[in-house]
Amino acid sequence: WPFWGYAIFWSWNIIFLLFFTLGFTPIILLSLAQAVREGWVHTSILIFGGLIVLIPIASVVLGLTVLLKQPNRLLALFYGVEGPLLLVLCVRFFMVGEATPPVNTILLIAFAGMGALLWRLLDRRSDERGLFVTVLRAVGLTGLLLAGVYAAVWLAFHVLPITVQMANAFVSAISAIPNMIRSGRIQDLVFLPFSVFGFALLMYSGTLLVTGLVVTPAIYAAHWLGEVRALWSRFNRILAVALPAATAAACATVFVIANQQPQQRAFALLASPPKSRAEAEALLNQQETIRAGLLNAYLAPYRYMNAAGETFHVRSMYQSLGLSEAEAETIMRWYEFVAQPLIYRPTQAYPKDETRRWQSQAFVNDSQRAAELYEQFFDRPINQAERETIVHTVRSTWMVDRATQAWQAVDDREVRILRQELTITEHGDWADVELYETYQNLMPVQEEVVYYFSLPESAVLTGVWLGNSPDRDQRFTFRVAPRGAAQEVYRGEIQVQQDPALLEQIGPRQYRLRVFPIEPKRITWDATTRRSQVHEGAQMHLWLTWRVMASDAGWAMPRLAEKRNAFWDADTVRLVNGAPMQVKDSEWLPAFIPAQSKPERRAHRVVFADSTVVVARPVADAPVKLPADFRAAIVLDRSRSMAAHAAAVQSALAQLKAMLGDADIYLTAAPNRGETPSVSTLAALDDAALFYFGGQNPAELLAQFDQLRAGKRYDAVIVLTDGTAYAKQTHAAQAPKFDAPVWMVHLDGDLTLGYDDATLEAIQSSGGGVAERVDEALRRIALQAQAGRATGRVDVLDGYEWIVAPASALPANGEVTHAPNDPFAALAARQLILSEMREQRSRLSDLSVLDALHEIATEQAIVTPYSSMIVLVNAGQMQRLDELSQRADRFQREQENIGETQPMVTGVPEPHEWLLIGLAVLMLAGYVLRRRRQFAAR
């Protein structure tokens, strides 16, 4: 039909090109290109969007050249290649996030088949081609026919609702025109072409879509039959029958294999904990199956359109046509069977939530449960262990703002550090260091900046300030407060979006800094220009100071363990004493800043008001030896995360055996391990047969050791673990108190972010600490054992021997003497408090003891295990802090895990919070509704 061939092809393409030239390209595609340049969106998404524009252009070029006088082939090109290809690309672009294997399989088959059809349409000598070409086309067209029939069946569910929606949309659009004219909004030259041509294209495309359900499969069947006839008549009749049959069987087989979803298997394997080591080992043999299943469930909202039993838009469409709920439910089940590649299969049936009928219960519950099971089995949070996969998935969307916010939440890129300056003031063998940072929020919501970092154990934090400008005279200063009261004030103020900052100690060397709020970017509407305007978020300024002793490498900087929301980039200004900072792009700060001249280590002496003296003496780096009768207990963390450090465990055990001889070793066991904890000796232990499973926190490790030792006494307790402990602090175990020093040795080379308060108290009150290597802990233990015979309470750390004793028992011996109000006294005060914690370990629940420790911290303005620094900005906050500082629970602090420190904006990725937009109809009908809503809103 020459007329219809020309009319349909040219009319649709003209409207399409006008729409995409005036609307899609400048409004969506250009912003998408900018997002790709910024790295927020995958390049593949931009390619799909670009193809949506380029395919009609290429079709028009073919229509003006090769197919200019061939209307039948124009019609076949439109219904058989251009239209289906655009539909597939639009579904892939607008509706599908990260494509699943069955979706990719269908797309591959469809693209290959459309390529074969296009080849046949453009080939003027099609009937003269040889066997190889004919076979290739027959294979491609067989797959295309299967894909076309499948697509037609899927789209058929939407024909009647689309027809009704188009009629309603047409009436609504016509009735809205007078209102637009009267309100003057017809003058919006950007929105008008987009809406007019978009609406025309939508209505026209919907009509063609309905007819295409019959015409397109018919075109595919005709061309497929042409190639099969060519095989039959020109080459081999058996081949003409066997080839399409084999192709169809292969396509079906590949589709069935690709359409498997692993989450049910993974959840079933983890339904109950193993009852024996053999069962635990069997689970580990299937860890890849478990990993794939849990990850698929966790990312289901990004990978699938809907969950089975929850394709509410289909049910709603047919109910709106007058069908009963039961009839609409039946059609929904049929639809889910056909649309399996886009439908997530829940691990269990969830009851309907009538208060939130449009929210997918399967997406929410399966995602949350998958995260819990993953951490239980792999002993690591899923968002950390699978970061690359999660980032890739959340970026697989055409919606720039959604991709940006999701990736920023996953990768903590909400707040840019504009400026970072270090200022170092040297005082011989110790120095004052100041860090100044300027923050700017890139998000439209308030954000919190959180740093987890560590300092040398002898260093002390001396101040934190906030400001709305770089003017130091206008900044808000800190107060030293009981840790529980400070935390409660901070948590209360961020609920009402006030400005506080909180600096607290959460480990022997570990600290946490929290700043809130970093003001958001704002978007306002200018009624005069009829344009939205973006206002950058107000800058926040932070000053952090600490005091540190010299080392051979220079002045130690805070070592970042974890950050939340803040990031730096190539545009960040980074200076040290006014000169460019020599630091890697991936690092927050250098590990050390070289001293201007090599400091000469000296002995220091501080006498406090109560006649207690603290002396710091340089210690030579000489070999040390444990006393002959020294007895130590080894506690081995056998959590799953330790499997990555099996070689480090073997090396550590060898060092311990060489240093301690045949010491006792306590083998811990997680509740889901399938076996109980046990005791062995280093000589009897087969370290090659160690098996790592489950997960435990430090409190559980110490509690198991305390139960197994049955009152047996040791001179030291050495716990071999890794740096994942802080993520496991939600367990209920309470760390016991110990008389012997407890040493936590983190064999992965990274200190844990911190400990719960009871565990921190158990470690520090015992005289122990944390180390990254066994030899570091053994050296510290040996030095303490040797120095313990001297006068006073002694600790050896960071190259100095610190002695706390009455002044009468420790007369001056040539040390540099400092007054209690001298800046160096802050370093001594820290050691005084730690010494008192060891001395008073049996009374650390006594408020009078804690108040005495807090009084020292307040006088010296330092952060300690019991005293935090909080920055407040108004009188109401200060009054609230005064009230809480008088309560009996003023030193009791709630445990806050990563991602829980800021209740308003979570930094941990929660995929169920960004559900895929459940379209109420096929993309075209959904687009109508979206345009109508925007039209009405404007």
PDB file of C-alpha atoms in Angstrom, residues 573-793:
ATOM      1  CA  VAL A 573      43.028  23.551  47.907  1.00  0.00           C
ATOM      2  CA  ARG A 574      45.418  21.593  50.178  1.00  0.00           C
ATOM      3  CA  LEU A 575      48.187  23.395  52.062  1.00  0.00           C
ATOM      4  CA  VAL A 576      50.730  22.778  54.842  1.00  0.00           C
ATOM      5  CA  ASN A 577      52.019  25.952  56.517  1.00  0.00           C
ATOM      6  CA  GLY A 578      50.991  27.847  53.389  1.00  0.00           C
ATOM      7  CA  ALA A 579      52.808  25.509  50.942  1.00  0.00           C
ATOM      8  CA  PRO A 580      51.154  22.852  48.720  1.00  0.00           C
ATOM      9  CA  MET A 581      50.470  19.640  50.605  1.00  0.00           C
ATOM     10  CA  GLN A 582      52.390  16.597  49.363  1.00  0.00           C
ATOM     11  CA  VAL A 583      49.703  13.959  49.589  1.00  0.00           C
ATOM     12  CA  LYS A 584      48.169  11.306  47.360  1.00  0.00           C
ATOM     13  CA  ASP A 585      44.810  12.125  45.792  1.00  0.00           C
ATOM     14  CA  SER A 586      43.233   9.162  47.582  1.00  0.00           C
ATOM     15  CA  GLU A 587      44.436  10.209  51.042  1.00  0.00           C
ATOM     16  CA  TRP A 588      42.772  12.588  53.476  1.00  0.00           C
ATOM     17  CA  LEU A 589      46.072  13.724  55.004  1.00  0.00           C
ATOM     18  CA  PRO A 590      49.712  12.646  54.777  1.00  0.00           C
ATOM     19  CA  ALA A 591      50.790  10.039  57.321  1.00  0.00           C
ATOM     20  CA  PHE A 592      53.531  12.368  58.584  1.00  0.00           C
ATOM     21  CA  ILE A 593      54.684  15.939  58.009  1.00  0.00           C
ATOM     22  CA  PRO A 594      58.490  16.221  58.182  1.00  0.00           C
ATOM     23  CA  ALA A 595      59.789  18.480  60.934  1.00  0.00           C
ATOM     24  CA  GLN A 596      61.565  21.666  59.880  1.00  0.00           C
ATOM     25  CA  SER A 597      64.643  20.421  61.740  1.00  0.00           C
ATOM     26  CA  LYS A 598      65.230  17.070  63.394  1.00  0.00           C
ATOM     27  CA  PRO A 599      63.776  17.354  66.916  1.00  0.00           C
ATOM     28  CA  GLU A 600      65.988  16.437  69.839  1.00  0.00           C
ATOM     29  CA  ARG A 601      64.072  14.161  72.174  1.00  0.00           C
ATOM     30  CA  ARG A 602      64.137  15.327  75.747  1.00  0.00           C
ATOM     31  CA  ALA A 603      62.728  14.247  79.095  1.00  0.00           C
ATOM     32  CA  HIS A 604      59.734  16.225  80.358  1.00  0.00           C
ATOM     33  CA  ARG A 605      58.198  16.629  83.796  1.00  0.00           C
ATOM     34  CA  VAL A 606      54.798  17.983  84.834  1.00  0.00           C
ATOM     35  CA  VAL A 607      53.759  18.367  88.485  1.00  0.00           C
ATOM     36  CA  PHE A 608      49.989  18.696  88.936  1.00  0.00           C
ATOM     37  CA  ALA A 609      48.175  20.474  91.751  1.00  0.00           C
ATOM     38  CA  ASP A 610      47.670  17.279  93.789  1.00  0.00           C
ATOM     39  CA  SER A 611      51.470  16.684  93.732  1.00  0.00           C
ATOM     40  CA  THR A 612      51.179  13.898  91.202  1.00  0.00           C
ATOM     41  CA  VAL A 613      54.016  14.005  88.722  1.00  0.00           C
ATOM     42  CA  VAL A 614      54.077  12.762  85.135  1.00  0.00           C
ATOM     43  CA  VAL A 615      57.478  12.193  83.539  1.00  0.00           C
ATOM     44  CA  ALA A 616      58.098  11.422  79.868  1.00  0.00           C
ATOM     45  CA  ARG A 617      61.524   9.987  79.013  1.00  0.00           C
ATOM     46  CA  PRO A 618      62.810   8.966  75.584  1.00  0.00           C
ATOM     47  CA  VAL A 619      63.218   5.186  75.236  1.00  0.00           C
ATOM     48  CA  ALA A 620      66.009   3.742  73.129  1.00  0.00           C
ATOM     49  CA  ASP A 621      64.941   1.312  70.409  1.00  0.00           C
ATOM     50  CA  ALA A 622      66.737  -1.700  71.883  1.00  0.00           C
ATOM     51  CA  PRO A 623      65.863  -5.412  71.963  1.00  0.00           C
ATOM     52  CA  VAL A 624      63.523  -6.353  74.770  1.00  0.00           C
ATOM     53  CA  LYS A 625      62.866  -9.617  76.515  1.00  0.00           C
ATOM     54  CA  LEU A 626      59.959 -10.911  78.522  1.00  0.00           C
ATOM     55  CA  PRO A 627      60.517 -12.153  82.074  1.00  0.00           C
ATOM     56  CA  ALA A 628      61.206 -15.878  82.318  1.00  0.00           C
ATOM     57  CA  ASP A 629      58.011 -16.599  84.247  1.00  0.00           C
ATOM     58  CA  PHE A 630      55.810 -14.523  81.917  1.00  0.00           C
ATOM     59  CA  ARG A 631      52.525 -16.223  80.981  1.00  0.00           C
ATOM     60  CA  ALA A 632      50.266 -14.964  78.212  1.00  0.00           C
ATOM     61  CA  ALA A 633      46.971 -16.164  76.760  1.00  0.00           C
ATOM     62  CA  ILE A 634      46.315 -15.996  73.017  1.00  0.00           C
ATOM     63  CA  VAL A 635      42.716 -15.439  71.863  1.00  0.00           C
ATOM     64  CA  LEU A 636      42.151 -16.183  68.180  1.00  0.00           C
ATOM     65  CA  ASP A 637      39.194 -14.611  66.390  1.00  0.00           C
ATOM     66  CA  ARG A 638      37.912 -17.267  63.968  1.00  0.00           C
ATOM     67  CA  SER A 639      35.320 -15.043  62.279  1.00  0.00           C
ATOM     68  CA  ARG A 640      34.863 -15.355  58.531  1.00  0.00           C
ATOM     69  CA  SER A 641      36.579 -12.027  57.838  1.00  0.00           C
ATOM     70  CA  MET A 642      39.797 -13.489  59.285  1.00  0.00           C
ATOM     71  CA  ALA A 643      40.042 -15.964  56.390  1.00  0.00           C
ATOM     72  CA  ALA A 644      41.534 -13.191  54.271  1.00  0.00           C
ATOM     73  CA  HIS A 645      44.349 -12.922  56.830  1.00  0.00           C
ATOM     74  CA  ALA A 646      45.108 -16.625  57.265  1.00  0.00           C
ATOM     75  CA  ALA A 647      48.757 -16.122  56.261  1.00  0.00           C
ATOM     76  CA  ALA A 648      49.077 -13.243  58.760  1.00  0.00           C
ATOM     77  CA  VAL A 649      47.589 -15.493  61.461  1.00  0.00           C
ATOM     78  CA  GLN A 650      50.179 -18.192  60.793  1.00  0.00           C
ATOM     79  CA  SER A 651      52.993 -15.626  60.895  1.00  0.00           C
ATOM     80  CA  ALA A 652      51.662 -14.144  64.130  1.00  0.00           C
ATOM     81  CA  LEU A 653      51.365 -17.544  65.796  1.00  0.00           C
ATOM     82  CA  ALA A 654      54.950 -18.341  64.801  1.00  0.00           C
ATOM     83  CA  GLN A 655      56.169 -15.086  66.379  1.00  0.00           C
ATOM     84  CA  LEU A 656      54.188 -15.772  69.540  1.00  0.00           C
ATOM     85  CA  LYS A 657      55.566 -19.303  69.778  1.00  0.00           C
ATOM     86  CA  ALA A 658      59.117 -17.983  69.427  1.00  0.00           C
ATOM     87  CA  MET A 659      58.575 -15.311  72.083  1.00  0.00           C
ATOM     88  CA  LEU A 660      56.262 -17.044  74.544  1.00  0.00           C
ATOM     89  CA  GLY A 661      56.941 -20.722  74.093  1.00  0.00           C
ATOM     90  CA  ASP A 662      54.008 -23.100  74.489  1.00  0.00           C
ATOM     91  CA  ALA A 663      51.312 -20.604  75.485  1.00  0.00           C
ATOM     92  CA  ASP A 664      47.594 -21.332  75.792  1.00  0.00           C
ATOM     93  CA  ILE A 665      45.470 -20.405  72.774  1.00  0.00           C
ATOM     94  CA  TYR A 666      41.724 -19.866  73.008  1.00  0.00           C
ATOM     95  CA  LEU A 667      39.822 -20.649  69.796  1.00  0.00           C
ATOM     96  CA  THR A 668      36.622 -18.607  69.700  1.00  0.00           C
ATOM     97  CA  ALA A 669      33.434 -19.691  67.913  1.00  0.00           C
ATOM     98  CA  ALA A 670      30.554 -17.619  66.576  1.00  0.00           C
ATOM     99  CA  PRO A 671      27.010 -18.750  67.507  1.00  0.00           C
ATOM    100  CA  ASN A 672      26.346 -19.932  63.938  1.00  0.00           C
ATOM    101  CA  ARG A 673      29.640 -21.795  63.597  1.00  0.00           C
ATOM    102  CA  GLY A 674      28.304 -25.240  64.470  1.00  0.00           C
ATOM    103  CA  GLU A 675      30.908 -25.913  67.183  1.00  0.00           C
ATOM    104  CA  THR A 676      31.801 -24.570  70.600  1.00  0.00           C
ATOM    105  CA  PRO A 677      34.888 -22.504  71.523  1.00  0.00           C
ATOM    106  CA  SER A 678      37.869 -24.488  72.759  1.00  0.00           C
ATOM    107  CA  VAL A 679      41.315 -24.229  74.361  1.00  0.00           C
ATOM    108  CA  SER A 680      44.564 -25.579  72.973  1.00  0.00           C
ATOM    109  CA  THR A 681      48.264 -24.752  73.088  1.00  0.00           C
ATOM    110  CA  LEU A 682      50.521 -23.209  70.483  1.00  0.00           C
ATOM    111  CA  ALA A 683      52.500 -26.453  70.279  1.00  0.00           C
ATOM    112  CA  ALA A 684      49.418 -28.612  69.708  1.00  0.00           C
ATOM    113  CA  LEU A 685      47.640 -26.272  67.315  1.00  0.00           C
ATOM    114  CA  ASP A 686      47.556 -27.159  63.623  1.00  0.00           C
ATOM    115  CA  ASP A 687      47.324 -23.625  62.268  1.00  0.00           C
ATOM    116  CA  ALA A 688      47.019 -24.889  58.676  1.00  0.00           C
ATOM    117  CA  ALA A 689      43.706 -26.532  59.603  1.00  0.00           C
ATOM    118  CA  LEU A 690      42.140 -23.415  61.091  1.00  0.00           C
ATOM    119  CA  PHE A 691      38.628 -22.784  59.825  1.00  0.00           C
ATOM    120  CA  TYR A 692      36.999 -19.333  59.744  1.00  0.00           C
ATOM    121  CA  PHE A 693      33.237 -18.959  59.886  1.00  0.00           C
ATOM    122  CA  GLY A 694      30.606 -16.611  61.352  1.00  0.00           C
ATOM    123  CA  GLY A 695      31.269 -13.262  62.985  1.00  0.00           C
ATOM    124  CA  GLN A 696      32.017 -11.960  66.485  1.00  0.00           C
ATOM    125  CA  ASN A 697      32.733  -8.625  68.091  1.00  0.00           C
ATOM    126  CA  PRO A 698      35.539  -7.939  70.571  1.00  0.00           C
ATOM    127  CA  ALA A 699      33.230  -8.136  73.587  1.00  0.00           C
ATOM    128  CA  GLU A 700      32.165 -11.653  72.570  1.00  0.00           C
ATOM    129  CA  LEU A 701      35.783 -12.708  72.054  1.00  0.00           C
ATOM    130  CA  LEU A 702      36.740 -11.503  75.526  1.00  0.00           C
ATOM    131  CA  ALA A 703      33.620 -12.986  77.123  1.00  0.00           C
ATOM    132  CA  GLN A 704      34.313 -16.420  75.608  1.00  0.00           C
ATOM    133  CA  PHE A 705      37.914 -16.275  76.783  1.00  0.00           C
ATOM    134  CA  ASP A 706      36.847 -15.309  80.296  1.00  0.00           C
ATOM    135  CA  GLN A 707      34.445 -18.263  80.479  1.00  0.00           C
ATOM    136  CA  LEU A 708      36.948 -20.795  79.125  1.00  0.00           C
ATOM    137  CA  ARG A 709      39.903 -19.802  81.298  1.00  0.00           C
ATOM    138  CA  ALA A 710      37.956 -20.759  84.460  1.00  0.00           C
ATOM    139  CA  GLY A 711      39.842 -18.387  86.705  1.00  0.00           C
ATOM    140  CA  LYS A 712      43.275 -19.140  85.261  1.00  0.00           C
ATOM    141  CA  ARG A 713      45.557 -16.094  85.603  1.00  0.00           C
ATOM    142  CA  TYR A 714      47.820 -14.630  82.928  1.00  0.00           C
ATOM    143  CA  ASP A 715      50.271 -11.751  82.710  1.00  0.00           C
ATOM    144  CA  ALA A 716      48.802 -10.571  79.378  1.00  0.00           C
ATOM    145  CA  VAL A 717      45.959 -11.399  76.995  1.00  0.00           C
ATOM    146  CA  ILE A 718      46.683 -11.054  73.261  1.00  0.00           C
ATOM    147  CA  VAL A 719      43.648 -11.090  70.965  1.00  0.00           C
ATOM    148  CA  LEU A 720      44.356 -11.772  67.282  1.00  0.00           C
ATOM    149  CA  THR A 721      41.582 -10.171  65.232  1.00  0.00           C
ATOM    150  CA  ASP A 722      41.102  -7.795  62.298  1.00  0.00           C
ATOM    151  CA  GLY A 723      39.740  -4.290  61.735  1.00  0.00           C
ATOM    152  CA  THR A 724      36.090  -5.205  61.176  1.00  0.00           C
ATOM    153  CA  ALA A 725      35.140  -5.188  64.851  1.00  0.00           C
ATOM    154  CA  TYR A 726      33.287  -1.869  64.993  1.00  0.00           C
ATOM    155  CA  ALA A 727      30.628  -3.010  62.522  1.00  0.00           C
ATOM    156  CA  LYS A 728      29.708  -5.858  64.896  1.00  0.00           C
ATOM    157  CA  GLN A 729      29.052  -3.870  68.063  1.00  0.00           C
ATOM    158  CA  THR A 730      25.288  -4.445  68.045  1.00  0.00           C
ATOM    159  CA  HIS A 731      25.645  -7.786  69.856  1.00  0.00           C
ATOM    160  CA  ALA A 732      24.629  -8.017  73.488  1.00  0.00           C
ATOM    161  CA  ALA A 733      27.857  -9.423  74.978  1.00  0.00           C
ATOM    162  CA  GLN A 734      29.474  -7.337  77.723  1.00  0.00           C
ATOM    163  CA  ALA A 735      33.269  -7.298  77.933  1.00  0.00           C
ATOM    164  CA  PRO A 736      34.507  -8.432  81.367  1.00  0.00           C
ATOM    165  CA  LYS A 737      37.204  -6.625  83.340  1.00  0.00           C
ATOM    166  CA  PHE A 738      40.748  -7.999  83.466  1.00  0.00           C
ATOM    167  CA  ASP A 739      43.717  -7.564  85.798  1.00  0.00           C
ATOM    168  CA  ALA A 740      46.190  -8.478  83.039  1.00  0.00           C
ATOM    169  CA  PRO A 741      46.757  -6.111  80.097  1.00  0.00           C
ATOM    170  CA  VAL A 742      44.478  -6.889  77.139  1.00  0.00           C
ATOM    171  CA  TRP A 743      45.979  -6.260  73.694  1.00  0.00           C
ATOM    172  CA  MET A 744      43.874  -6.190  70.554  1.00  0.00           C
ATOM    173  CA  VAL A 745      46.149  -6.998  67.590  1.00  0.00           C
ATOM    174  CA  HIS A 746      44.530  -6.182  64.235  1.00  0.00           C
ATOM    175  CA  LEU A 747      46.319  -8.404  61.740  1.00  0.00           C
ATOM    176  CA  ASP A 748      44.905  -6.748  58.619  1.00  0.00           C
ATOM    177  CA  GLY A 749      47.062  -3.686  59.259  1.00  0.00           C
ATOM    178  CA  ASP A 750      44.052  -1.483  60.006  1.00  0.00           C
ATOM    179  CA  LEU A 751      42.827  -0.556  63.435  1.00  0.00           C
ATOM    180  CA  THR A 752      39.152  -1.052  63.974  1.00  0.00           C
ATOM    181  CA  LEU A 753      37.153   2.176  63.917  1.00  0.00           C
ATOM    182  CA  GLY A 754      36.520   1.876  67.627  1.00  0.00           C
ATOM    183  CA  TYR A 755      34.925  -0.166  70.395  1.00  0.00           C
ATOM    184  CA  ASP A 756      31.819  -0.016  72.486  1.00  0.00           C
ATOM    185  CA  ASP A 757      32.417   1.800  75.765  1.00  0.00           C
ATOM    186  CA  ALA A 758      32.517  -1.346  77.918  1.00  0.00           C
ATOM    187  CA  THR A 759      35.170  -2.960  75.718  1.00  0.00           C
ATOM    188  CA  LEU A 760      37.189   0.250  75.536  1.00  0.00           C
ATOM    189  CA  GLU A 761      37.095   0.488  79.302  1.00  0.00           C
ATOM    190  CA  ALA A 762      38.113  -3.180  79.661  1.00  0.00           C
ATOM    191  CA  ILE A 763      41.134  -2.642  77.386  1.00  0.00           C
ATOM    192  CA  GLN A 764      42.388   0.623  78.838  1.00  0.00           C
ATOM    193  CA  SER A 765      41.706  -0.104  82.485  1.00  0.00           C
ATOM    194  CA  SER A 766      43.720  -3.320  82.138  1.00  0.00           C
ATOM    195  CA  GLY A 767      46.747  -1.383  80.919  1.00  0.00           C
ATOM    196  CA  GLY A 768      46.446  -2.837  77.414  1.00  0.00           C
ATOM    197  CA  GLY A 769      45.881  -1.245  74.056  1.00  0.00           C
ATOM    198  CA  VAL A 770      45.699  -1.843  70.318  1.00  0.00           C
ATOM    199  CA  ALA A 771      48.390  -2.780  67.814  1.00  0.00           C
ATOM    200  CA  GLU A 772      48.638  -3.597  64.123  1.00  0.00           C
ATOM    201  CA  ARG A 773      51.324  -6.266  64.434  1.00  0.00           C
ATOM    202  CA  VAL A 774      52.205  -8.954  66.936  1.00  0.00           C
ATOM    203  CA  ASP A 775      55.784  -7.708  67.331  1.00  0.00           C
ATOM    204  CA  GLU A 776      54.441  -4.218  68.161  1.00  0.00           C
ATOM    205  CA  ALA A 777      52.245  -5.640  70.933  1.00  0.00           C
ATOM    206  CA  LEU A 778      54.980  -7.960  72.254  1.00  0.00           C
ATOM    207  CA  ARG A 779      57.478  -5.102  72.413  1.00  0.00           C
ATOM    208  CA  ARG A 780      55.029  -2.923  74.315  1.00  0.00           C
ATOM    209  CA  ILE A 781      54.202  -5.786  76.696  1.00  0.00           C
ATOM    210  CA  ALA A 782      57.877  -6.488  77.306  1.00  0.00           C
ATOM    211  CA  LEU A 783      58.725  -2.837  77.960  1.00  0.00           C
ATOM    212  CA  GLN A 784      55.805  -2.525  80.375  1.00  0.00           C
ATOM    213  CA  ALA A 785      56.864  -5.716  82.143  1.00  0.00           C
ATOM    214  CA  GLN A 786      60.432  -4.429  82.537  1.00  0.00           C
ATOM    215  CA  ALA A 787      59.375  -0.932  83.568  1.00  0.00           C
ATOM    216  CA  GLY A 788      56.759  -2.272  85.970  1.00  0.00           C
ATOM    217  CA  ARG A 789      59.436  -2.918  88.546  1.00  0.00           C
ATOM    218  CA  ALA A 790      60.219   0.811  88.727  1.00  0.00           C
ATOM    219  CA  THR A 791      58.620   3.426  90.951  1.00  0.00           C
ATOM    220  CA  GLY A 792      55.093   4.524  89.954  1.00  0.00           C
ATOM    221  CA  ARG A 793      52.750   3.429  87.219  1.00  0.00           C
TER     222      ARG A 793
END
